[in-house]
XYZ file of C-alpha atoms in Angstrom:
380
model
C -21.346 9.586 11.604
C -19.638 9.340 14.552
C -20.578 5.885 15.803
C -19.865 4.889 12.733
C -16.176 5.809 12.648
C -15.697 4.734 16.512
C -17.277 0.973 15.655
C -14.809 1.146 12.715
C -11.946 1.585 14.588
C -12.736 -0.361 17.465
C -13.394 -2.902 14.791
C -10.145 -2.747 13.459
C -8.522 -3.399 17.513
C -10.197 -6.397 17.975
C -7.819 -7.709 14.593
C -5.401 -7.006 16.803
C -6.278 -9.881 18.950
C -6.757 -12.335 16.267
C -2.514 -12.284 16.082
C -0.136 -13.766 18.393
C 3.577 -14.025 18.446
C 5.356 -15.145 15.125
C 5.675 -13.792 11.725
C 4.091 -14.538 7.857
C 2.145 -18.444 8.106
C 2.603 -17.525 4.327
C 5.084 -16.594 3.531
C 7.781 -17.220 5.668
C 9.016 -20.678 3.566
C 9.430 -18.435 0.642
C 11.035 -15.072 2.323
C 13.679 -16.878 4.491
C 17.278 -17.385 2.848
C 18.266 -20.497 1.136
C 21.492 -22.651 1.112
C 24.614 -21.637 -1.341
C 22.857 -22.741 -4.700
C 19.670 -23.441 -4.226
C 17.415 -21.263 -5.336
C 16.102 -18.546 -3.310
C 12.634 -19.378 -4.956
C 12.395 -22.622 -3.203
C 8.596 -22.770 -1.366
C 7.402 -19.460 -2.896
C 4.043 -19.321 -4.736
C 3.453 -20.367 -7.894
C 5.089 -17.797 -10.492
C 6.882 -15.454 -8.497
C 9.936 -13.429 -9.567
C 13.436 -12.596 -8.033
C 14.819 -9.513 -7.572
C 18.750 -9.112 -6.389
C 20.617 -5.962 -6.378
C 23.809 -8.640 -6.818
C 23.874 -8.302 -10.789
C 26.099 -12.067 -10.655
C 23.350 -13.481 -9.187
C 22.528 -16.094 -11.500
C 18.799 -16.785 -9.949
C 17.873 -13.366 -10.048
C 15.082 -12.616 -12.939
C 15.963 -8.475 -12.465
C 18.245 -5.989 -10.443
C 15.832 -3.683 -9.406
C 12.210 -3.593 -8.001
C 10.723 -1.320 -10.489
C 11.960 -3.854 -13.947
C 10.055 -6.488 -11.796
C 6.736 -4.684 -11.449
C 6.769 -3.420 -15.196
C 7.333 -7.094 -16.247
C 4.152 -8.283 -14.894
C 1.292 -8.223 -16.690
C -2.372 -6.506 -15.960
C -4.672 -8.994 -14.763
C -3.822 -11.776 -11.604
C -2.239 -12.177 -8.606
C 2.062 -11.534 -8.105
C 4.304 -12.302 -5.532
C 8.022 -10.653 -6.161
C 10.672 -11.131 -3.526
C 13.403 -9.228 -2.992
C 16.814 -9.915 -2.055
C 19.127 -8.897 0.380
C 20.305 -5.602 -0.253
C 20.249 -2.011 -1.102
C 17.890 -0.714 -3.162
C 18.232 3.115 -4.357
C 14.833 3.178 -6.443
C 11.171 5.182 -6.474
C 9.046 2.553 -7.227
C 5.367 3.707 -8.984
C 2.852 0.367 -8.830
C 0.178 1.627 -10.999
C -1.446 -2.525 -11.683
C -4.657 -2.787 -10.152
C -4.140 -6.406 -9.820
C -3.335 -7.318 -6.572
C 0.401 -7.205 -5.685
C 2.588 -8.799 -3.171
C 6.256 -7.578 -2.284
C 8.280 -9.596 0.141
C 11.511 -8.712 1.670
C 14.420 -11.766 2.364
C 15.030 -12.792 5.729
C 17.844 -14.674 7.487
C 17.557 -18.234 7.559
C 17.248 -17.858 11.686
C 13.701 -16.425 11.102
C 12.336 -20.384 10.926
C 13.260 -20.855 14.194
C 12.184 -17.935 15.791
C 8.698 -17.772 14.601
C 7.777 -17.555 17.859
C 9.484 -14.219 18.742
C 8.223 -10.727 17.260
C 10.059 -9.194 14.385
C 9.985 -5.700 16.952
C 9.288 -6.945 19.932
C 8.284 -3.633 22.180
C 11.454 -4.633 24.849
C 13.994 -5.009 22.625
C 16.385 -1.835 21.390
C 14.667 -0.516 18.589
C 16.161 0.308 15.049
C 14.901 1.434 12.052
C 17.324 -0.879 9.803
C 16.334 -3.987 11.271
C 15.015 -6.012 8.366
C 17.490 -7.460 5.317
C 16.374 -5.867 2.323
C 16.396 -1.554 2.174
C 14.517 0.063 -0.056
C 15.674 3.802 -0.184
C 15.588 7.927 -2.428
C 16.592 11.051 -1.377
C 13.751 13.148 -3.125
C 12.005 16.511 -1.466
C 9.582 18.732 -2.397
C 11.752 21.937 -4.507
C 9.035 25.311 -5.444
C 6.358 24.020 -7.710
C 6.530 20.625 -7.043
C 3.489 18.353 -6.040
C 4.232 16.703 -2.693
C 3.943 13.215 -4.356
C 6.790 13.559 -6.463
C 8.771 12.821 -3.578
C 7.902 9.270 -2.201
C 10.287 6.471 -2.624
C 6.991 4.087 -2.951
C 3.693 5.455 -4.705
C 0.381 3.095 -5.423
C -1.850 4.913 -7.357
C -3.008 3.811 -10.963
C -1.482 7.075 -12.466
C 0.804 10.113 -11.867
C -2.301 12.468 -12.158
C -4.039 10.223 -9.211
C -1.335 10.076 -7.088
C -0.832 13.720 -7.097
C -1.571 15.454 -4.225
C -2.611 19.562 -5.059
C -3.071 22.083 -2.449
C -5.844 22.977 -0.133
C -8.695 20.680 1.032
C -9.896 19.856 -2.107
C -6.268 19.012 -3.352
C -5.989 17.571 -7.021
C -8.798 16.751 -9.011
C -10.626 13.630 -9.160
C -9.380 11.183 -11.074
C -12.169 8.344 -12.326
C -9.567 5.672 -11.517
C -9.427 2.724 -9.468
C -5.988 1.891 -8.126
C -4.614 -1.589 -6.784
C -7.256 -3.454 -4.894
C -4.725 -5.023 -2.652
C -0.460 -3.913 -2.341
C 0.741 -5.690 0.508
C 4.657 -5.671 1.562
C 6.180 -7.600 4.101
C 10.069 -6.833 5.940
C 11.167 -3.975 4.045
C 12.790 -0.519 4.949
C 11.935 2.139 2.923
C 13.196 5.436 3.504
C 13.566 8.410 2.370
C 17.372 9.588 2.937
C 16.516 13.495 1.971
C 16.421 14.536 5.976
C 20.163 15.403 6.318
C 19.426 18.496 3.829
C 14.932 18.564 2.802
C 13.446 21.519 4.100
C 9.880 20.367 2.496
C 8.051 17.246 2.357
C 9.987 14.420 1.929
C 7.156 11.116 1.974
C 8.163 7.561 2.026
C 4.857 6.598 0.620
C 2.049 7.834 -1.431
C -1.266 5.568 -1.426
C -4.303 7.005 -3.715
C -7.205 4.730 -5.246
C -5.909 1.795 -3.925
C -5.535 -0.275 -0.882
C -2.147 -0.970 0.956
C -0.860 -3.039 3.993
C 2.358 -3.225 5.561
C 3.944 -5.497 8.012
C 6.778 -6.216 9.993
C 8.759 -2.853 7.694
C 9.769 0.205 8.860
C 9.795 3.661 7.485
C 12.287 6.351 8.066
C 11.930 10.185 6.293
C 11.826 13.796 7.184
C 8.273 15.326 6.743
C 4.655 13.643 6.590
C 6.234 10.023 6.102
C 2.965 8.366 5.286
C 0.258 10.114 3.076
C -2.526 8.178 2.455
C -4.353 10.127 -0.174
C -8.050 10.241 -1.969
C -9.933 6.998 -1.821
C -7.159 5.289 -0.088
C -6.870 3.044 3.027
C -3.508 2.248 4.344
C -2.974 -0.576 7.252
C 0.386 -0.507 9.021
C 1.207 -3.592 11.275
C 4.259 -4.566 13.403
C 6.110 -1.373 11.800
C 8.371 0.754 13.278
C 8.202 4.407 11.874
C 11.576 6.722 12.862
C 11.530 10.029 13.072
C 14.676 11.693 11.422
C 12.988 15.753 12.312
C 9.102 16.606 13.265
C 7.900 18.753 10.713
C 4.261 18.675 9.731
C 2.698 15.090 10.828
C 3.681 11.661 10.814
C 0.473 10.467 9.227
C -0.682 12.910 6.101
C -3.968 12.005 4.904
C -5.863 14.101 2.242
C -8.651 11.063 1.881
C -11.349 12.399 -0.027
C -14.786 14.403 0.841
C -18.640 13.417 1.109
C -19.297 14.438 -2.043
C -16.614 11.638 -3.593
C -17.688 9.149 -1.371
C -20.433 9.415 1.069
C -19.843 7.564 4.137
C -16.177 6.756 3.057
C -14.048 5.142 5.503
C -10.636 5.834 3.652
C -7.566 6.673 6.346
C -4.604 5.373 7.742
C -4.843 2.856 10.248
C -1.565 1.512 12.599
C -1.157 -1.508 14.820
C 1.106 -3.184 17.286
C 3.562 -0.885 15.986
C 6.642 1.518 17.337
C 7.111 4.932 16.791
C 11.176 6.304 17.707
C 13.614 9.150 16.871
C 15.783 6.972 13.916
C 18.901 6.242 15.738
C 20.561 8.431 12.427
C 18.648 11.579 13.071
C 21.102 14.638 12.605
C 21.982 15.074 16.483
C 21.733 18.782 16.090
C 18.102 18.279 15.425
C 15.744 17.930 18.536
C 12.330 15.951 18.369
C 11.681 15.113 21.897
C 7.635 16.543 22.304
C 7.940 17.976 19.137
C 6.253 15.328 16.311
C 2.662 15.330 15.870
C 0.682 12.285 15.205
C -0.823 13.777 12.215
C -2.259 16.862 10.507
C -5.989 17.018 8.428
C -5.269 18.023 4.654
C -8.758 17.329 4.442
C -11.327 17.610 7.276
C -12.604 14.081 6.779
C -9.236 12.719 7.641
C -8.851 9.186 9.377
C -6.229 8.341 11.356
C -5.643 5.759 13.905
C -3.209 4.270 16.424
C -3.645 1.338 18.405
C -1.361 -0.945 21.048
C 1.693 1.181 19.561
C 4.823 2.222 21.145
C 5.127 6.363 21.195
C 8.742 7.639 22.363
C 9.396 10.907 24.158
C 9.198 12.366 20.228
C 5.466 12.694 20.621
C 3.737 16.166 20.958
C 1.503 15.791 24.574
C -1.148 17.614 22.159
C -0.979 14.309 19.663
C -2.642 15.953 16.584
C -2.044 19.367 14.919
C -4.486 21.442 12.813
C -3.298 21.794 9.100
C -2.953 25.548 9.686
C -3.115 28.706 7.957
C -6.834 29.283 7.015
C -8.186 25.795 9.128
C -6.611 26.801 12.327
C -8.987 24.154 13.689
C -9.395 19.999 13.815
C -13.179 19.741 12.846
C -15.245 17.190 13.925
C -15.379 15.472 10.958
C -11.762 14.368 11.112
C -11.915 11.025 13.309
C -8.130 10.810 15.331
C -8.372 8.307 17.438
C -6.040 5.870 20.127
C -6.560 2.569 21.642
C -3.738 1.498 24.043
C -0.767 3.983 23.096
C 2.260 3.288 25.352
C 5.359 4.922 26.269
C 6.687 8.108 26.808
C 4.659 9.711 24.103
C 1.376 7.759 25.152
C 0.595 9.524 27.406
C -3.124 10.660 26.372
C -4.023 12.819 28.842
C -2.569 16.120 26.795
C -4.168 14.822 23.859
C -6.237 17.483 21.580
C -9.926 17.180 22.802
C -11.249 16.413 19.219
C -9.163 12.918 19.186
C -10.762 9.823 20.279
C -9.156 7.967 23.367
C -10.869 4.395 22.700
C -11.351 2.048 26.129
C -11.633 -2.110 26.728
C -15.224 -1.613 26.976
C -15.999 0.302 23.735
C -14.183 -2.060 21.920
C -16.498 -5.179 23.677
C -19.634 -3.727 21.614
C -18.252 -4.728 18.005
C -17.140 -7.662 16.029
C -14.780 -6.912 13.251
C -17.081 -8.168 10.153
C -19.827 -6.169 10.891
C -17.504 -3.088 9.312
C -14.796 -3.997 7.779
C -16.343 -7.245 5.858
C -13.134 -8.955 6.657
C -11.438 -6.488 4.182
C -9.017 -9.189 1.084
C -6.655 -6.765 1.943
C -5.749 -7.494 4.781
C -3.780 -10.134 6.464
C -5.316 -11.376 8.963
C -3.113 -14.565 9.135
C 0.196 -12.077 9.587
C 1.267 -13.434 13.413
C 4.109 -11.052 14.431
C-alpha cells in the first residue's frame, strides 16, 4: 500500500515537469478581454455562456454564476466565462457532465504568456486575478461543515455533506462531476473577520476537480476534499486569514468504499501566504498546519510550492480528540517545499519527504492513466 501511494505521488511531480512558463494554450483567446463592443465571446468554444455581474451588459447571457450552471443541461461538455467582477454567490455544481469555469483576464495576458500568473519572486496577493468569487458563511451549532463553502461539487446536498467522525455521512450511491475544472478565479470565503468554526471555500465529494492559476482565501480547513473525491490545485495561491484546524481537510473515503482508492488532495507549483487582509491582531506565523486526517486514509500532497513563515515546523496535525495519532494509512507527503515554512526537517515522522531520485523510478501513466481531468496542457 505504501509503494503504491509514493509511485502515485511521485507520479503526479513528474506533471510538474511537463509545464513551462505561460498560462491556458486553451483557453487564453477566449478568457482575455475584448475591445469596447465586441463581444467578450470572441475565440471561446463552441456554445459557451457569459456571465457579468454588470446587469447593462448587453452580451451577458446571466448576472450570476449559479443562473448559468442551472441553465445548462445534463449531458455534454460547458465552458461558462465569467466577467470581471464581484461575485457574492455559493455556487452548488451538482451536473456530472463535465464543466469548465473560466475567469476574464486583462487584455495584457496575450503578451505575457510567457511570464507566470504567480511567479514565486514576485509580491504575492491573494486578489490577483480579475474576476472574485466570494460568501461569508460559517459553521453555527448543528450545522454540517459543508454548508459553509462558497463552491461545492457534489451531485447532491446529502453527498456533499460532511458528518462527524471517521466514518462521516453516509454513503451516498452517487457519482458526481467527472471533470470541474476552473481557471483565474478568487474564491473566498469573507467569514474570518468574525467565524469561530469552519468556514471552507470548497467542498469536492463524488467528483473530480482541478484548479489553476486561482487563489483561495478563508478562515478554517479552506479546502475539503471529501468521499470519493480527488482535487488537483495548480499555480494557486492559498492565504491564510487565521490557522485553525488544517489547510487541506480531507475526509476521502475508507477500504471498504473503495479498496485501493487513491482519492486526496493534490497541490502544485503553488504558494501558500498569510492573506495580506488577515485581521492584524491575529498571529499565524508557525501556527497553520498543512492538514489534519478526518479519515485515516487521507491523501494529501504538496509539491514545488512556496510555504511562508505561517507553516507549523511539525507540517501535519492529528485530527484530535479520540485519534490523537496520524496512522499510517494516511499518506502526507512533500516534494520540493520552499520557503520559510519548507523547511522539512521538523516535519511529523509519518509524512513523506519525496527526493529527485524517487521520483526517477516512475512515469506518470503508469498511475494516473493520464487522468481527462486534468490539464496537462495548463503552462503557467
Amino acid at each position: 500500500m505504501l509503494m503504491e501511494r509514493v509511485s502515485f505521488v511521485v507520479l503526479l511531480y513528474a506533471a510538474c515537469l511537463r509545464s513551462v512558463a505561460g498560462l491556458s494554450p486553451e483557453f487564453i483567446a477566449c478568457q482575455v478581454k475584448k475591445p469596447a463592443g465586441h463581444s467578450p465571446l470572441l475565440d471561446c468554444p463552441q456554445g459557451t455562456l457569459y456571465v457579468s455581474s454588470n446587469t447593462s451588459d448587453p452580451f451577458a447571457h446571466f448576472n450570476t454564476v449559479q443562473e448559468a450552471i442551472f441553465s445548462l443541461p445534463a449531458t455534454g461538455c460547458a465552458t461558462i466565462l465569467i466577467g470581471e467582477g464581484e461575485y457574492h454567490e455559493t455556487i452548488n455544481i451538482a451536473r456530472t457532465a463535465p464543466l469548465t469555469l473560466l475567469g476574464q483576464l486583462p487584455s495584457s495576458s496575450l503578451a505575457s504568456v510567457v511570464n507566470p500568473k504567480y511567479p514565486l519572486d514576485a509580491a504575492p496577493s491573494p486578489m490577483s486575478n480579475l474576476v472574485q468569487v466570494f460568501d461569508n458563511n460559517f459553521v453555527h451549532p448543528d450545522m454540517d461543515d459543508a454548508t459553509s463553502a462558497v463552491l461545492t461539487v457534489a451531485p447532491s446536498f446529502n453527498a456533499s455533506l460532511i458528518g462527524a467522525g471517521p466514518t462521516g455521512a453516509p454513503l451516498q450511491p452517487l457519482v458526481g462531476n467527472s471533470d470541474f475544472r476552473a481557471y483565474n478565479i478568487d474564491w473566498s470565503n469573507r467569514a474570518a473577520n468574525f467565524a469561530i468554526s469552519q468556514a471552507l471555500v470548497t467542498d469536492i465529494s463524488y467528483s473530480n476537480a482541478s484548479f489553476y492559476g486561482c487563489s483561495f482565501a478563508s478562515f478554517q480547513d479552506t479546502w475539503y476534499t471529501g468521499r470519493n473525491g480527488s482535487t488537483w490545485f495548480e499555480n494557486v495561491i492559498l492565504a491564510n486569514r487565521a490557522c485553525g484546524g488544517g489547510i487541506v481537510a480531507w475526509k476521502g473515503t475508507n477500504l471498504t468504499d473503495a479498496p485501493g482508492n487513491q482519492y486526496g488532495a493534490y497541490i502544485s507549483d503553488s504558494k501558500i501566504i498569510r492573506s495580506p487582509d488577515a485581521n492584524t491582531t491575529t498571529p499565524t506565523d508557525g501556527l497553520c498546519y498543512l492538514g489534519r486526517p478526518w479519515n485515516d486514509l487521507a491523501t494529501t500532497v504538496f509539491l514545488n510550492t512556496y510555504m511562508d513563515e505561517s507553516i507549523r515546523p511539525a507540517g501535519f496535525t492529528p485530527f484530535g480528540g479520540t485519534r490523537p495519532t496520524i496512522l499510517n494509512t494516511t499518506f502526507y507527503a512533500e516534494y520540493n517545499s520552499t520557503g520559510p515554512g519548507g523547511n522539512t526537517t521538523a516535519r511529523v515522522p509519518v509524512e513523506h519527504i519525496l527526493t529527485a531520485g524517487e521520483a526517477q523510478h516512475f512515469t506518470l501513466n503508469k498511475i494516473l492513466g493520464h487522468p481527462s481531468w486534468i490539464d496537462f496542457g495548463y503552462r503557467f
